[in-house]
Amino acid sequence: MADTTTIITGNLTDAPELKFTPNGAAVANFRVAVTPRVREGDTWKDGETSFFRVNAWRQMAENATESLSKGDRVIVVGRLKARSWETPEGERRSVVEIEADEIGPSLRWATAKPERATAASGAKAKAAGQFNDEPPF
């Protein structure tokens, strides 16, 4: 079965949260609020907001966490993934999430200056005390 590719544009509801799997793979989770504009007569109004959970893996997870913050408008290209689980009370739950293939800032109402990520950049480098700042002396 082929993956279901989707593209969304919306605003981050919170800053991406970076975690690591037991094997050490980085994963960032965040939600994107997508609100369509609806025309009513001569005016526009906000439609109903949909919220999408997005998962980014490995270097993209670290880059997203370092680059994006709450409220940023983003474009996400990814694949829809369904997962199910059982709560401690025995209830079955399921959710459809987006596994991100690409994440970028929307330039419709903002500017961005891309900077190539290096192996020494990212959350791991900051945790190790490596910074790109000049020494203060």
PDB file of C-alpha atoms in Angstrom:
ATOM      1  CA  MET A   1       0.000   0.000   0.000  1.00  0.00           C
ATOM      2  CA  ALA A   2       1.358   3.437  -0.939  1.00  0.00           C
ATOM      3  CA  ASP A   3       1.914   6.119   1.683  1.00  0.00           C
ATOM      4  CA  THR A   4      -0.584   8.972   1.865  1.00  0.00           C
ATOM      5  CA  THR A   5       1.432  12.145   1.280  1.00  0.00           C
ATOM      6  CA  THR A   6       0.050  15.361   2.689  1.00  0.00           C
ATOM      7  CA  ILE A   7       1.109  19.003   2.830  1.00  0.00           C
ATOM      8  CA  ILE A   8      -0.100  21.358   5.542  1.00  0.00           C
ATOM      9  CA  THR A   9       0.580  25.011   6.294  1.00  0.00           C
ATOM     10  CA  GLY A  10      -0.207  26.389   9.719  1.00  0.00           C
ATOM     11  CA  ASN A  11       1.095  27.700  13.020  1.00  0.00           C
ATOM     12  CA  LEU A  12       2.919  25.798  15.751  1.00  0.00           C
ATOM     13  CA  THR A  13       0.804  25.551  18.905  1.00  0.00           C
ATOM     14  CA  ASP A  14       3.957  25.036  21.024  1.00  0.00           C
ATOM     15  CA  ALA A  15       7.698  24.827  20.472  1.00  0.00           C
ATOM     16  CA  PRO A  16       8.838  21.421  19.145  1.00  0.00           C
ATOM     17  CA  GLU A  17       9.711  18.992  21.945  1.00  0.00           C
ATOM     18  CA  LEU A  18      12.899  16.970  21.419  1.00  0.00           C
ATOM     19  CA  LYS A  19      13.213  13.469  22.871  1.00  0.00           C
ATOM     20  CA  PHE A  20      15.467  10.506  22.236  1.00  0.00           C
ATOM     21  CA  THR A  21      14.474   6.870  21.736  1.00  0.00           C
ATOM     22  CA  PRO A  22      16.229   4.162  23.795  1.00  0.00           C
ATOM     23  CA  ASN A  23      18.445   3.578  20.723  1.00  0.00           C
ATOM     24  CA  GLY A  24      19.472   7.260  20.709  1.00  0.00           C
ATOM     25  CA  ALA A  25      17.422   8.438  17.696  1.00  0.00           C
ATOM     26  CA  ALA A  26      16.184  12.023  18.037  1.00  0.00           C
ATOM     27  CA  VAL A  27      12.456  12.660  17.587  1.00  0.00           C
ATOM     28  CA  ALA A  28      10.672  16.005  17.750  1.00  0.00           C
ATOM     29  CA  ASN A  29       6.930  16.257  18.274  1.00  0.00           C
ATOM     30  CA  PHE A  30       4.787  19.317  17.708  1.00  0.00           C
ATOM     31  CA  ARG A  31       1.286  20.316  16.724  1.00  0.00           C
ATOM     32  CA  VAL A  32       0.289  22.530  13.828  1.00  0.00           C
ATOM     33  CA  ALA A  33      -2.971  24.495  13.842  1.00  0.00           C
ATOM     34  CA  VAL A  34      -4.471  24.928  10.373  1.00  0.00           C
ATOM     35  CA  THR A  35      -7.271  27.472  10.017  1.00  0.00           C
ATOM     36  CA  PRO A  36      -8.869  27.941   6.584  1.00  0.00           C
ATOM     37  CA  ARG A  37     -10.188  31.343   5.516  1.00  0.00           C
ATOM     38  CA  VAL A  38     -13.840  31.307   4.435  1.00  0.00           C
ATOM     39  CA  ARG A  39     -15.449  33.986   2.306  1.00  0.00           C
ATOM     40  CA  GLU A  40     -18.850  35.208   3.470  1.00  0.00           C
ATOM     41  CA  GLY A  41     -20.240  37.804   1.107  1.00  0.00           C
ATOM     42  CA  ASP A  42     -17.687  40.600   0.838  1.00  0.00           C
ATOM     43  CA  THR A  43     -15.676  39.577   3.905  1.00  0.00           C
ATOM     44  CA  TRP A  44     -13.396  36.766   4.999  1.00  0.00           C
ATOM     45  CA  LYS A  45     -13.568  34.954   8.326  1.00  0.00           C
ATOM     46  CA  ASP A  46     -11.703  32.125   9.996  1.00  0.00           C
ATOM     47  CA  GLY A  47     -13.067  28.646   9.421  1.00  0.00           C
ATOM     48  CA  GLU A  48     -12.833  25.745  11.861  1.00  0.00           C
ATOM     49  CA  THR A  49      -9.291  25.057  13.072  1.00  0.00           C
ATOM     50  CA  SER A  50      -7.809  21.574  12.666  1.00  0.00           C
ATOM     51  CA  PHE A  51      -4.845  20.401  14.739  1.00  0.00           C
ATOM     52  CA  PHE A  52      -2.240  17.982  13.381  1.00  0.00           C
ATOM     53  CA  ARG A  53       0.451  16.195  15.402  1.00  0.00           C
ATOM     54  CA  VAL A  54       3.752  16.048  13.521  1.00  0.00           C
ATOM     55  CA  ASN A  55       6.732  13.775  14.217  1.00  0.00           C
ATOM     56  CA  ALA A  56      10.197  14.589  12.843  1.00  0.00           C
ATOM     57  CA  TRP A  57      13.126  12.200  13.187  1.00  0.00           C
ATOM     58  CA  ARG A  58      16.917  12.326  13.538  1.00  0.00           C
ATOM     59  CA  GLN A  59      18.731  15.442  12.263  1.00  0.00           C
ATOM     60  CA  MET A  60      15.498  17.068  11.056  1.00  0.00           C
ATOM     61  CA  ALA A  61      14.127  16.709  14.612  1.00  0.00           C
ATOM     62  CA  GLU A  62      17.139  18.509  16.054  1.00  0.00           C
ATOM     63  CA  ASN A  63      17.037  21.205  13.351  1.00  0.00           C
ATOM     64  CA  ALA A  64      13.290  21.798  13.882  1.00  0.00           C
ATOM     65  CA  THR A  65      13.735  22.071  17.649  1.00  0.00           C
ATOM     66  CA  GLU A  66      16.590  24.528  17.242  1.00  0.00           C
ATOM     67  CA  SER A  67      14.902  26.608  14.513  1.00  0.00           C
ATOM     68  CA  LEU A  68      11.181  26.762  15.320  1.00  0.00           C
ATOM     69  CA  SER A  69       9.141  28.144  18.196  1.00  0.00           C
ATOM     70  CA  LYS A  70       5.531  28.557  19.261  1.00  0.00           C
ATOM     71  CA  GLY A  71       3.482  30.578  16.778  1.00  0.00           C
ATOM     72  CA  ASP A  72       5.853  30.122  13.830  1.00  0.00           C
ATOM     73  CA  ARG A  73       4.090  29.509  10.542  1.00  0.00           C
ATOM     74  CA  VAL A  74       5.410  26.324   8.923  1.00  0.00           C
ATOM     75  CA  ILE A  75       4.950  24.152   5.876  1.00  0.00           C
ATOM     76  CA  VAL A  76       5.074  20.420   6.551  1.00  0.00           C
ATOM     77  CA  VAL A  77       5.318  17.726   3.874  1.00  0.00           C
ATOM     78  CA  GLY A  78       4.881  14.221   5.181  1.00  0.00           C
ATOM     79  CA  ARG A  79       3.045  10.912   5.285  1.00  0.00           C
ATOM     80  CA  LEU A  80      -0.080  10.127   7.253  1.00  0.00           C
ATOM     81  CA  LYS A  81       0.521   7.373   9.811  1.00  0.00           C
ATOM     82  CA  ALA A  82      -2.146   5.761  11.978  1.00  0.00           C
ATOM     83  CA  ARG A  83      -1.306   4.223  15.336  1.00  0.00           C
ATOM     84  CA  SER A  84      -3.428   2.598  18.024  1.00  0.00           C
ATOM     85  CA  TRP A  85      -2.940   1.788  21.702  1.00  0.00           C
ATOM     86  CA  GLU A  86      -4.849   0.709  24.755  1.00  0.00           C
ATOM     87  CA  THR A  87      -5.228   2.966  27.799  1.00  0.00           C
ATOM     88  CA  PRO A  88      -4.568   1.640  31.322  1.00  0.00           C
ATOM     89  CA  GLU A  89      -8.376   1.490  31.685  1.00  0.00           C
ATOM     90  CA  GLY A  90      -8.573  -0.895  28.698  1.00  0.00           C
ATOM     91  CA  GLU A  91      -9.987   1.597  26.172  1.00  0.00           C
ATOM     92  CA  ARG A  92      -8.741   1.412  22.582  1.00  0.00           C
ATOM     93  CA  ARG A  93      -7.462   4.722  21.189  1.00  0.00           C
ATOM     94  CA  SER A  94      -6.146   5.634  17.773  1.00  0.00           C
ATOM     95  CA  VAL A  95      -4.689   8.707  16.143  1.00  0.00           C
ATOM     96  CA  VAL A  96      -3.488   9.772  12.701  1.00  0.00           C
ATOM     97  CA  GLU A  97      -0.219  11.733  12.736  1.00  0.00           C
ATOM     98  CA  ILE A  98       2.093  13.188  10.110  1.00  0.00           C
ATOM     99  CA  GLU A  99       5.585  11.696   9.793  1.00  0.00           C
ATOM    100  CA  ALA A 100       7.480  14.704   8.423  1.00  0.00           C
ATOM    101  CA  ASP A 101       9.641  14.362   5.322  1.00  0.00           C
ATOM    102  CA  GLU A 102      10.248  18.128   5.057  1.00  0.00           C
ATOM    103  CA  ILE A 103       9.619  21.067   7.404  1.00  0.00           C
ATOM    104  CA  GLY A 104      10.183  24.698   6.594  1.00  0.00           C
ATOM    105  CA  PRO A 105       9.173  28.167   7.695  1.00  0.00           C
ATOM    106  CA  SER A 106       6.465  29.819   5.630  1.00  0.00           C
ATOM    107  CA  LEU A 107       7.769  32.991   3.994  1.00  0.00           C
ATOM    108  CA  ARG A 108       4.330  34.462   3.357  1.00  0.00           C
ATOM    109  CA  TRP A 109       4.489  36.775   6.402  1.00  0.00           C
ATOM    110  CA  ALA A 110       8.032  36.211   7.645  1.00  0.00           C
ATOM    111  CA  THR A 111      11.624  36.049   6.500  1.00  0.00           C
ATOM    112  CA  ALA A 112      14.216  33.379   7.173  1.00  0.00           C
ATOM    113  CA  LYS A 113      17.890  33.000   6.441  1.00  0.00           C
ATOM    114  CA  PRO A 114      18.759  29.349   5.838  1.00  0.00           C
ATOM    115  CA  GLU A 115      21.940  28.188   7.501  1.00  0.00           C
ATOM    116  CA  ARG A 116      23.431  24.811   6.650  1.00  0.00           C
ATOM    117  CA  ALA A 117      23.456  22.514   9.662  1.00  0.00           C
ATOM    118  CA  THR A 118      26.774  20.952  10.531  1.00  0.00           C
ATOM    119  CA  ALA A 119      27.467  17.739  12.402  1.00  0.00           C
ATOM    120  CA  ALA A 120      28.568  19.822  15.394  1.00  0.00           C
ATOM    121  CA  SER A 121      25.359  21.865  15.463  1.00  0.00           C
ATOM    122  CA  GLY A 122      22.076  20.832  16.947  1.00  0.00           C
ATOM    123  CA  ALA A 123      20.819  19.854  20.370  1.00  0.00           C
ATOM    124  CA  LYS A 124      23.528  17.224  20.957  1.00  0.00           C
ATOM    125  CA  ALA A 125      26.272  19.793  20.398  1.00  0.00           C
ATOM    126  CA  LYS A 126      24.628  22.280  22.768  1.00  0.00           C
ATOM    127  CA  ALA A 127      24.266  19.576  25.389  1.00  0.00           C
ATOM    128  CA  ALA A 128      27.968  18.821  24.981  1.00  0.00           C
ATOM    129  CA  GLY A 129      28.804  22.509  25.508  1.00  0.00           C
ATOM    130  CA  GLN A 130      29.796  23.275  21.911  1.00  0.00           C
ATOM    131  CA  PHE A 131      28.749  26.684  20.626  1.00  0.00           C
ATOM    132  CA  ASN A 132      29.471  28.716  17.500  1.00  0.00           C
ATOM    133  CA  ASP A 133      29.970  31.939  19.522  1.00  0.00           C
ATOM    134  CA  GLU A 134      33.313  33.700  19.593  1.00  0.00           C
ATOM    135  CA  PRO A 135      35.121  33.500  22.954  1.00  0.00           C
ATOM    136  CA  PRO A 136      34.529  36.620  25.101  1.00  0.00           C
ATOM    137  CA  PHE A 137      38.288  37.334  25.404  1.00  0.00           C
TER     138      PHE A 137
END
